């Protein structure tokens, strides 16, 4: 008999008659011993390893139960690399996300009403920039990297630094970070986890000082216990990998847009203002490296549920970034103009909030204008002043 095979006599001695047949039918497997790793070595094997001269552990019910438990632990080893390494709380693959979002009034482009200023937004994002377009070699490199990308993270790294414009300090960006400071069940997010866009940028909370923005507008700051938290952002983006569904990114961006619109409206309400009806200020985008879509967002009273709000998502433009050198330049220009658009609105809103706060404290400043300020705000450096020129030459319009 093999030395590792269990003796029927030993089984009979250690187990009651009622359990004898079950143990004989399922003897401990040598394969399970070979499959176990060093962290889950059975007690009997450890005894033979650390004390070669000692006797093997007896095959008791306790040892057999421990042995089986360790085998199950091996099957659920969290180090299994076949699992996804990225967890996104706003994934539409979670149970009922899209249905819950719709019940909360978050609409997709098919169910949304067009923003009244949609054509103005399209013209702003299609305008010429003060710097030269990227060279054709930049486009070829972009296409090659997108074609070679094997997952979503690689797509984000490969495309973001070739498409997005970078701004100076105090206007930071963040990637795949959940809105931890967002109150639950605020209407648009009832029953949903916090938004977690792949990209977002905006002013730091410090830029609002001395106005305590997080005290007066609880939904303004995105991240809890972060003095440098991005505050009242106006733009966000969602990516998908090579095997991803761009429609899922669209639903996620609708949720991101609703969160930003909700916070913006709270900030306006604090000053006794409101957005003009049907007017969109918040922007989002979605891309898988090839397809690129820009959306504008606004809120309006529901026509079906009196007293409720609906959050509309309007398609501004769509571009095939890898289709041609020309379309790549167009998509990149639209995105950077959208960033400038969002940045201008962020500074305008911040300046109004600070001025209103000083008035409330008896600062004696001029009254705050009753309307939403125009895109260009005095005191802000030109929108293209921070354009990353790199190897490009500055050219005239």
CSV table of C-alpha atoms in Angstrom, one decimal:
chain,number,residue,atom,x,y,z
A,1,UNK,CA,0.0,0.0,0.0
A,2,UNK,CA,1.3,3.5,-0.8
A,3,UNK,CA,2.6,5.3,2.3
A,4,UNK,CA,0.4,8.3,1.6
A,5,UNK,CA,-2.7,6.2,1.3
A,6,UNK,CA,-5.0,6.2,4.3
A,7,UNK,CA,-5.3,2.9,6.1
A,8,UNK,CA,-8.9,1.6,6.5
A,9,UNK,CA,-8.0,0.6,10.0
A,10,UNK,CA,-7.0,4.1,10.9
A,11,UNK,CA,-10.3,5.5,9.4
A,12,UNK,CA,-12.3,2.9,11.4
A,13,UNK,CA,-10.5,3.9,14.6
A,14,UNK,CA,-10.9,7.6,14.2
A,15,UNK,CA,-14.5,7.9,12.8
A,16,UNK,CA,-17.9,6.6,14.1
A,17,UNK,CA,-19.6,3.9,11.9
A,18,UNK,CA,-22.1,6.5,10.6
A,19,UNK,CA,-19.2,8.5,9.0
A,20,UNK,CA,-17.0,5.7,7.9
A,21,UNK,CA,-18.5,5.2,4.5
A,22,UNK,CA,-18.4,8.9,3.7
A,23,UNK,CA,-14.7,9.2,4.5
A,24,UNK,CA,-13.8,6.0,2.5
A,25,UNK,CA,-15.7,7.4,-0.5
A,26,UNK,CA,-13.9,10.7,-0.3
A,27,UNK,CA,-10.3,10.0,0.9
A,28,UNK,CA,-7.9,13.0,1.1
A,29,UNK,CA,-6.5,13.6,-2.4
A,30,UNK,CA,-2.8,13.8,-3.1
A,31,UNK,CA,-3.6,16.3,-5.8
A,32,UNK,CA,-5.1,18.7,-3.2
A,33,UNK,CA,-1.8,18.5,-1.3
A,34,UNK,CA,0.2,19.4,-4.5
A,35,UNK,CA,-2.1,22.2,-5.3
A,36,UNK,CA,-1.9,23.9,-1.9
A,37,UNK,CA,0.5,26.8,-1.6
A,38,UNK,CA,3.0,27.6,1.2
A,39,UNK,CA,0.5,29.9,3.0
A,40,UNK,CA,-2.1,27.2,3.3
A,41,UNK,CA,0.0,24.1,4.1
A,42,UNK,CA,-2.0,21.5,6.2
A,43,UNK,CA,-0.8,20.9,9.7
A,44,UNK,CA,0.4,17.4,8.9
A,45,UNK,CA,2.6,18.7,6.1
A,46,UNK,CA,4.0,21.4,8.2
A,47,UNK,CA,4.9,18.8,10.9
A,48,UNK,CA,6.8,16.7,8.3
A,49,UNK,CA,8.6,19.8,7.0
A,50,UNK,CA,9.7,21.4,10.2
A,51,UNK,CA,10.2,18.2,12.2
A,52,UNK,CA,11.3,15.4,9.8
A,53,UNK,CA,11.7,12.8,12.5
A,54,UNK,CA,8.3,13.4,14.1
A,55,UNK,CA,5.3,11.2,13.4
A,56,UNK,CA,2.6,12.3,10.8
A,57,UNK,CA,-0.4,14.0,12.3
A,58,UNK,CA,-3.3,11.7,13.0
A,59,UNK,CA,-6.2,11.8,10.5
A,60,UNK,CA,-8.8,13.0,12.9
A,61,UNK,CA,-12.1,14.7,12.0
A,62,UNK,CA,-10.7,18.1,13.1
A,63,UNK,CA,-7.6,17.7,10.9
A,64,UNK,CA,-9.7,16.6,7.9
A,65,UNK,CA,-12.1,19.5,8.3
A,66,UNK,CA,-9.1,21.9,8.5
A,67,UNK,CA,-7.6,20.3,5.4
A,68,UNK,CA,-10.8,20.7,3.3
A,69,UNK,CA,-11.2,24.3,4.5
A,70,UNK,CA,-7.7,25.2,3.3
A,71,UNK,CA,-8.4,23.6,-0.1
A,72,UNK,CA,-11.5,25.9,-0.4
A,73,UNK,CA,-9.4,28.9,0.5
A,74,UNK,CA,-7.0,28.1,-2.3
A,75,UNK,CA,-9.9,28.2,-4.8
A,76,UNK,CA,-10.9,31.7,-3.7
A,77,UNK,CA,-7.3,33.1,-3.5
A,78,UNK,CA,-7.7,36.9,-3.9
A,79,UNK,CA,-4.4,37.0,-5.8
A,80,UNK,CA,-6.1,35.4,-8.9
A,81,UNK,CA,-5.0,37.7,-11.7
A,82,UNK,CA,-7.9,36.8,-13.9
A,83,UNK,CA,-10.0,39.2,-11.9
A,84,UNK,CA,-10.3,42.9,-12.9
A,85,UNK,CA,-8.0,45.2,-11.0
A,86,UNK,CA,-10.2,48.2,-11.3
A,87,UNK,CA,-13.3,48.7,-9.3
A,88,UNK,CA,-15.7,51.5,-10.4
A,89,UNK,CA,-18.6,52.2,-8.1
A,90,UNK,CA,-20.7,53.8,-10.9
A,91,UNK,CA,-20.4,51.0,-13.3
A,92,UNK,CA,-23.6,50.5,-15.2
A,93,UNK,CA,-23.1,46.8,-15.0
A,94,UNK,CA,-24.1,46.9,-11.4
A,95,UNK,CA,-27.7,45.8,-10.7
A,96,UNK,CA,-30.2,48.2,-12.0
A,97,UNK,CA,-27.9,51.2,-12.4
A,98,UNK,CA,-29.5,52.5,-15.6
A,99,UNK,CA,-33.1,52.0,-14.3
A,100,UNK,CA,-32.3,53.7,-11.0
A,101,UNK,CA,-30.7,56.6,-12.8
A,102,UNK,CA,-33.7,57.0,-15.0
A,103,UNK,CA,-36.1,57.0,-12.0
A,104,UNK,CA,-33.9,59.7,-10.5
A,105,UNK,CA,-34.6,61.9,-13.5
A,106,UNK,CA,-31.3,61.3,-15.3
A,107,UNK,CA,-32.0,61.3,-19.0
A,108,UNK,CA,-30.0,60.1,-22.0
A,109,UNK,CA,-29.7,62.1,-25.2
A,110,UNK,CA,-32.7,60.3,-26.7
A,111,UNK,CA,-35.0,61.4,-23.9
A,112,UNK,CA,-33.5,64.9,-23.3
A,113,UNK,CA,-34.7,68.2,-24.7
A,114,UNK,CA,-32.0,70.2,-26.5
A,115,UNK,CA,-30.4,73.0,-24.5
A,116,UNK,CA,-31.4,76.4,-25.7
A,117,UNK,CA,-27.8,77.5,-25.9
A,118,UNK,CA,-26.6,74.3,-27.7
A,119,UNK,CA,-25.7,76.1,-30.9
A,120,UNK,CA,-23.6,78.6,-28.9
A,121,UNK,CA,-21.8,75.8,-27.3
A,122,UNK,CA,-21.1,74.1,-30.6
A,123,UNK,CA,-19.7,77.3,-32.1
A,124,UNK,CA,-17.5,77.9,-29.0
A,125,UNK,CA,-16.0,74.4,-29.2
A,126,UNK,CA,-15.4,74.6,-33.0
A,127,UNK,CA,-13.6,77.9,-32.9
A,128,UNK,CA,-10.0,78.2,-34.0
A,129,UNK,CA,-7.3,78.1,-31.4
A,130,UNK,CA,-4.3,80.4,-31.1
A,131,UNK,CA,-1.7,77.6,-31.4
A,132,UNK,CA,-0.9,75.3,-34.3
A,133,UNK,CA,-2.5,71.9,-34.7
A,134,UNK,CA,-0.6,68.8,-33.8
A,135,UNK,CA,1.6,67.4,-36.5
A,136,UNK,CA,0.7,64.4,-38.6
A,137,UNK,CA,3.3,62.4,-36.8
A,138,UNK,CA,1.5,63.0,-33.5
A,139,UNK,CA,-1.6,61.7,-35.1
A,140,UNK,CA,0.1,58.6,-36.4
A,141,UNK,CA,1.6,57.9,-33.0
A,142,UNK,CA,-1.8,58.3,-31.4
A,143,UNK,CA,-3.4,55.8,-33.7
A,144,UNK,CA,-0.6,53.3,-33.1
A,145,UNK,CA,-1.0,53.5,-29.3
A,146,UNK,CA,-4.7,53.2,-29.4
A,147,UNK,CA,-4.4,50.1,-31.7
A,148,UNK,CA,-1.9,48.5,-29.3
A,149,UNK,CA,-3.8,49.3,-26.1
A,150,UNK,CA,-5.0,46.1,-24.4
A,151,UNK,CA,-7.1,47.5,-21.6
A,152,UNK,CA,-8.9,50.7,-20.4
A,153,UNK,CA,-6.1,52.0,-18.2
A,154,UNK,CA,-3.7,51.9,-21.2
A,155,UNK,CA,-6.3,53.7,-23.3
A,156,UNK,CA,-6.6,56.5,-20.6
A,157,UNK,CA,-2.8,57.0,-20.3
A,158,UNK,CA,-2.2,56.9,-24.1
A,159,UNK,CA,-5.0,59.3,-25.0
A,160,UNK,CA,-5.4,61.7,-22.1
A,161,UNK,CA,-1.9,63.3,-22.4
A,162,UNK,CA,-2.3,63.6,-26.2
A,163,UNK,CA,-5.8,65.1,-26.1
A,164,UNK,CA,-6.2,67.1,-22.9
A,165,UNK,CA,-4.9,70.5,-22.2
A,166,UNK,CA,-3.0,71.0,-19.0
A,167,UNK,CA,-3.5,74.1,-16.8
A,168,UNK,CA,-1.3,75.6,-14.1
A,169,UNK,CA,-1.7,74.9,-10.4
A,170,UNK,CA,-4.9,75.6,-8.4
A,171,UNK,CA,-6.9,74.1,-11.3
A,172,UNK,CA,-6.0,70.4,-10.8
A,173,UNK,CA,-7.4,67.3,-12.3
A,174,UNK,CA,-8.2,63.9,-10.8
A,175,UNK,CA,-8.6,60.4,-12.3
A,176,UNK,CA,-11.0,57.7,-11.2
A,177,UNK,CA,-11.7,59.3,-7.8
A,178,UNK,CA,-15.2,58.9,-6.2
A,179,UNK,CA,-17.1,61.9,-5.0
A,180,UNK,CA,-16.8,60.9,-1.3
A,181,UNK,CA,-18.3,64.2,0.0
A,182,UNK,CA,-21.6,63.9,-1.9
A,183,UNK,CA,-24.7,63.5,0.3
A,184,UNK,CA,-26.7,60.4,-0.3
A,185,UNK,CA,-30.2,60.4,-1.6
A,186,UNK,CA,-30.0,64.0,-2.9
A,187,UNK,CA,-32.6,63.2,-5.5
A,188,UNK,CA,-30.5,62.5,-8.6
A,189,UNK,CA,-28.4,59.9,-6.7
A,190,UNK,CA,-31.1,58.0,-4.7
A,191,UNK,CA,-30.0,54.4,-4.3
A,192,UNK,CA,-26.8,54.9,-6.3
A,193,UNK,CA,-23.2,54.8,-5.3
A,194,UNK,CA,-21.2,58.0,-5.6
A,195,UNK,CA,-20.2,59.3,-9.1
A,196,UNK,CA,-16.6,58.3,-10.0
A,197,UNK,CA,-15.6,59.8,-13.3
A,198,UNK,CA,-12.4,58.7,-15.0
A,199,UNK,CA,-11.4,62.4,-15.3
A,200,UNK,CA,-12.5,65.6,-13.7
A,201,UNK,CA,-10.9,69.0,-13.3
A,202,UNK,CA,-11.8,72.2,-11.5
A,203,UNK,CA,-10.7,74.8,-8.9
A,204,UNK,CA,-9.3,73.9,-5.5
A,205,UNK,CA,-11.3,74.7,-2.4
A,206,UNK,CA,-8.5,77.0,-1.3
A,207,UNK,CA,-9.4,79.3,-4.3
A,208,UNK,CA,-12.7,80.2,-2.7
A,209,UNK,CA,-11.2,81.6,0.5
A,210,UNK,CA,-12.3,83.4,2.6
A,211,UNK,CA,-15.7,82.1,1.5
A,212,UNK,CA,-16.3,78.7,3.4
A,213,UNK,CA,-17.8,77.1,0.4
A,214,UNK,CA,-18.2,73.6,1.9
A,215,UNK,CA,-20.2,75.2,4.8
A,216,UNK,CA,-22.7,77.1,2.7
A,217,UNK,CA,-22.8,74.7,-0.3
A,218,UNK,CA,-22.4,71.1,1.2
A,219,UNK,CA,-22.3,69.5,-2.3
A,220,UNK,CA,-19.6,71.8,-3.6
A,221,UNK,CA,-16.5,70.0,-2.6
A,222,UNK,CA,-16.0,66.6,-4.1
A,223,UNK,CA,-13.7,64.8,-1.6
A,224,UNK,CA,-14.2,64.4,2.1
A,225,UNK,CA,-11.4,65.6,4.5
A,226,UNK,CA,-9.4,67.1,1.6
A,227,UNK,CA,-8.4,70.8,2.0
A,228,UNK,CA,-7.4,70.8,-1.7
A,229,UNK,CA,-10.5,69.1,-2.9
A,230,UNK,CA,-11.8,70.0,-6.4
A,231,UNK,CA,-14.8,72.2,-5.9
A,232,UNK,CA,-17.8,72.9,-8.2
A,233,UNK,CA,-16.2,71.4,-11.4
A,234,UNK,CA,-17.8,72.0,-14.7
A,235,UNK,CA,-16.3,69.2,-16.8
A,236,UNK,CA,-15.8,65.4,-16.5
A,237,UNK,CA,-14.9,62.6,-18.8
A,238,UNK,CA,-15.4,58.8,-19.1
A,239,UNK,CA,-13.2,56.3,-21.0
A,240,UNK,CA,-13.8,52.8,-22.2
A,241,UNK,CA,-11.3,50.1,-23.2
A,242,UNK,CA,-11.0,48.2,-26.4
A,243,UNK,CA,-13.7,45.7,-25.4
A,244,UNK,CA,-15.8,48.3,-23.5
A,245,UNK,CA,-19.3,49.6,-24.4
A,246,UNK,CA,-19.2,53.3,-25.2
A,247,UNK,CA,-23.0,53.4,-24.3
A,248,UNK,CA,-22.0,52.5,-20.8
A,249,UNK,CA,-19.7,55.5,-20.7
A,250,UNK,CA,-22.5,57.7,-21.9
A,251,UNK,CA,-24.7,56.6,-19.0
A,252,UNK,CA,-21.9,57.2,-16.5
A,253,UNK,CA,-21.3,60.7,-18.0
A,254,UNK,CA,-25.0,61.5,-17.7
A,255,UNK,CA,-24.7,60.7,-14.0
A,256,UNK,CA,-21.5,62.8,-13.7
A,257,UNK,CA,-23.2,65.7,-15.4
A,258,UNK,CA,-26.2,65.5,-13.1
A,259,UNK,CA,-24.0,65.7,-10.1
A,260,UNK,CA,-22.2,68.8,-11.4
A,261,UNK,CA,-25.4,70.5,-12.5
A,262,UNK,CA,-26.9,69.7,-9.1
A,263,UNK,CA,-24.0,71.3,-7.2
A,264,UNK,CA,-23.9,74.3,-9.6
A,265,UNK,CA,-27.6,75.0,-9.1
A,266,UNK,CA,-27.1,74.8,-5.3
A,267,UNK,CA,-24.4,77.4,-5.6
A,268,UNK,CA,-26.6,79.7,-7.7
A,269,UNK,CA,-29.5,79.2,-5.2
A,270,UNK,CA,-27.3,80.3,-2.3
A,271,UNK,CA,-26.9,83.7,-4.1
A,272,UNK,CA,-30.6,83.8,-4.9
A,273,UNK,CA,-30.1,83.0,-8.6
A,274,UNK,CA,-30.9,80.3,-11.0
A,275,UNK,CA,-29.7,79.1,-14.4
A,276,UNK,CA,-31.7,80.5,-17.3
A,277,UNK,CA,-34.3,77.9,-18.4
A,278,UNK,CA,-32.8,75.3,-20.7
A,279,UNK,CA,-29.3,76.8,-20.4
A,280,UNK,CA,-26.4,74.3,-20.2
A,281,UNK,CA,-23.1,75.1,-18.6
A,282,UNK,CA,-21.7,71.7,-17.6
A,283,UNK,CA,-19.8,69.6,-20.1
A,284,UNK,CA,-18.8,65.9,-20.2
A,285,UNK,CA,-17.1,63.7,-22.8
A,286,UNK,CA,-16.8,60.0,-23.5
A,287,UNK,CA,-14.2,58.1,-25.6
A,288,UNK,CA,-12.7,54.7,-26.2
A,289,UNK,CA,-9.7,56.3,-28.0
A,290,UNK,CA,-11.5,56.1,-31.3
A,291,UNK,CA,-15.0,57.4,-30.8
A,292,UNK,CA,-15.2,60.8,-29.1
A,293,UNK,CA,-18.4,62.5,-27.9
A,294,UNK,CA,-19.1,65.8,-26.1
A,295,UNK,CA,-22.3,66.4,-24.1
A,296,UNK,CA,-23.9,69.5,-22.5
A,297,UNK,CA,-26.0,69.1,-19.3
A,298,UNK,CA,-28.7,71.1,-17.6
A,299,UNK,CA,-31.7,70.5,-15.2
A,300,UNK,CA,-35.3,71.4,-15.8
A,301,UNK,CA,-38.6,70.7,-14.0
A,302,UNK,CA,-40.1,67.3,-15.0
A,303,UNK,CA,-43.1,67.4,-17.2
A,304,UNK,CA,-44.4,64.1,-15.7
A,305,UNK,CA,-43.7,64.4,-12.0
A,306,UNK,CA,-44.6,67.8,-10.5
A,307,UNK,CA,-41.9,69.2,-8.2
A,308,UNK,CA,-39.2,66.8,-9.5
A,309,UNK,CA,-36.2,67.7,-11.7
A,310,UNK,CA,-34.9,66.0,-14.8
A,311,UNK,CA,-31.3,66.1,-15.8
A,312,UNK,CA,-30.8,66.4,-19.6
A,313,UNK,CA,-27.8,65.3,-21.6
A,314,UNK,CA,-27.4,66.8,-25.1
A,315,UNK,CA,-25.0,65.7,-27.7
A,316,UNK,CA,-22.7,68.5,-28.8
A,317,UNK,CA,-20.5,66.7,-31.2
A,318,UNK,CA,-19.1,63.3,-32.1
A,319,UNK,CA,-15.7,62.6,-33.8
A,320,UNK,CA,-13.7,59.6,-35.0
A,321,UNK,CA,-10.3,60.4,-33.6
A,322,UNK,CA,-8.5,57.7,-35.6
A,323,UNK,CA,-10.4,58.0,-38.8
A,324,UNK,CA,-8.2,60.7,-40.3
A,325,UNK,CA,-5.6,63.3,-39.4
A,326,UNK,CA,-8.2,66.0,-40.0
A,327,UNK,CA,-10.8,64.4,-37.7
A,328,UNK,CA,-8.1,63.9,-35.0
A,329,UNK,CA,-7.3,67.6,-35.0
A,330,UNK,CA,-11.0,68.5,-34.9
A,331,UNK,CA,-11.7,66.2,-31.9
A,332,UNK,CA,-8.7,67.5,-30.0
A,333,UNK,CA,-9.7,71.1,-30.7
A,334,UNK,CA,-13.3,70.5,-29.5
A,335,UNK,CA,-12.1,68.9,-26.3
A,336,UNK,CA,-9.6,71.7,-25.4
A,337,UNK,CA,-12.2,74.4,-26.2
A,338,UNK,CA,-14.6,72.6,-23.9
A,339,UNK,CA,-12.0,72.6,-21.2
A,340,UNK,CA,-11.6,76.4,-21.6
A,341,UNK,CA,-15.3,76.8,-21.6
A,342,UNK,CA,-15.6,74.9,-18.3
A,343,UNK,CA,-12.7,76.7,-16.7
A,344,UNK,CA,-14.2,80.1,-17.5
A,345,UNK,CA,-17.5,79.1,-15.9
A,346,UNK,CA,-15.6,77.8,-12.8
A,347,UNK,CA,-13.8,81.1,-12.3
A,348,UNK,CA,-17.0,83.1,-13.0
A,349,UNK,CA,-19.0,81.1,-10.4
A,350,UNK,CA,-16.2,81.3,-7.8
A,351,UNK,CA,-15.9,85.1,-8.2
A,352,UNK,CA,-19.7,85.6,-7.8
A,353,UNK,CA,-19.8,83.4,-4.7
A,354,UNK,CA,-16.9,85.3,-3.0
A,355,UNK,CA,-18.4,88.7,-3.8
A,356,UNK,CA,-21.8,87.6,-2.5
A,357,UNK,CA,-20.3,86.3,0.7
A,358,UNK,CA,-18.5,89.6,1.3
A,359,UNK,CA,-21.7,91.5,0.7
A,360,UNK,CA,-23.4,89.4,3.3
A,361,UNK,CA,-20.7,90.2,5.7
A,362,UNK,CA,-21.0,94.0,5.1
A,363,UNK,CA,-18.1,94.3,2.7
A,364,UNK,CA,-19.7,97.2,0.9
A,365,UNK,CA,-18.8,95.9,-2.5
A,366,UNK,CA,-20.9,96.5,-5.6
A,367,UNK,CA,-24.0,94.5,-5.9
A,368,UNK,CA,-23.8,91.1,-7.6
A,369,UNK,CA,-25.2,90.9,-11.1
A,370,UNK,CA,-28.5,89.1,-11.2
A,371,UNK,CA,-27.7,87.1,-14.3
A,372,UNK,CA,-25.2,84.4,-15.1
A,373,UNK,CA,-21.9,86.1,-16.2
A,374,UNK,CA,-20.7,85.9,-19.7
A,375,UNK,CA,-18.0,83.4,-20.7
A,376,UNK,CA,-15.1,85.8,-20.5
A,377,UNK,CA,-14.5,87.2,-17.0
A,378,UNK,CA,-12.3,90.3,-16.4
A,379,UNK,CA,-9.2,89.4,-14.4
A,380,UNK,CA,-8.8,85.9,-15.9
A,381,UNK,CA,-5.9,85.4,-18.2
A,382,UNK,CA,-6.8,84.7,-21.8
A,383,UNK,CA,-8.1,81.1,-22.3
A,384,UNK,CA,-5.3,80.2,-24.6
A,385,UNK,CA,-2.5,81.6,-22.4
A,386,UNK,CA,-1.7,78.3,-20.9
A,387,UNK,CA,-1.9,76.3,-24.1
A,388,UNK,CA,0.9,73.7,-24.1
A,389,UNK,CA,2.7,74.7,-27.2
A,390,UNK,CA,5.4,72.0,-26.9
A,391,UNK,CA,6.8,71.7,-30.4
A,392,UNK,CA,4.1,73.8,-32.0
A,393,UNK,CA,4.5,77.2,-33.4
A,394,UNK,CA,2.2,80.0,-32.5
A,395,UNK,CA,0.3,81.1,-35.6
A,396,UNK,CA,-2.3,83.8,-36.4
A,397,UNK,CA,-6.0,83.0,-36.7
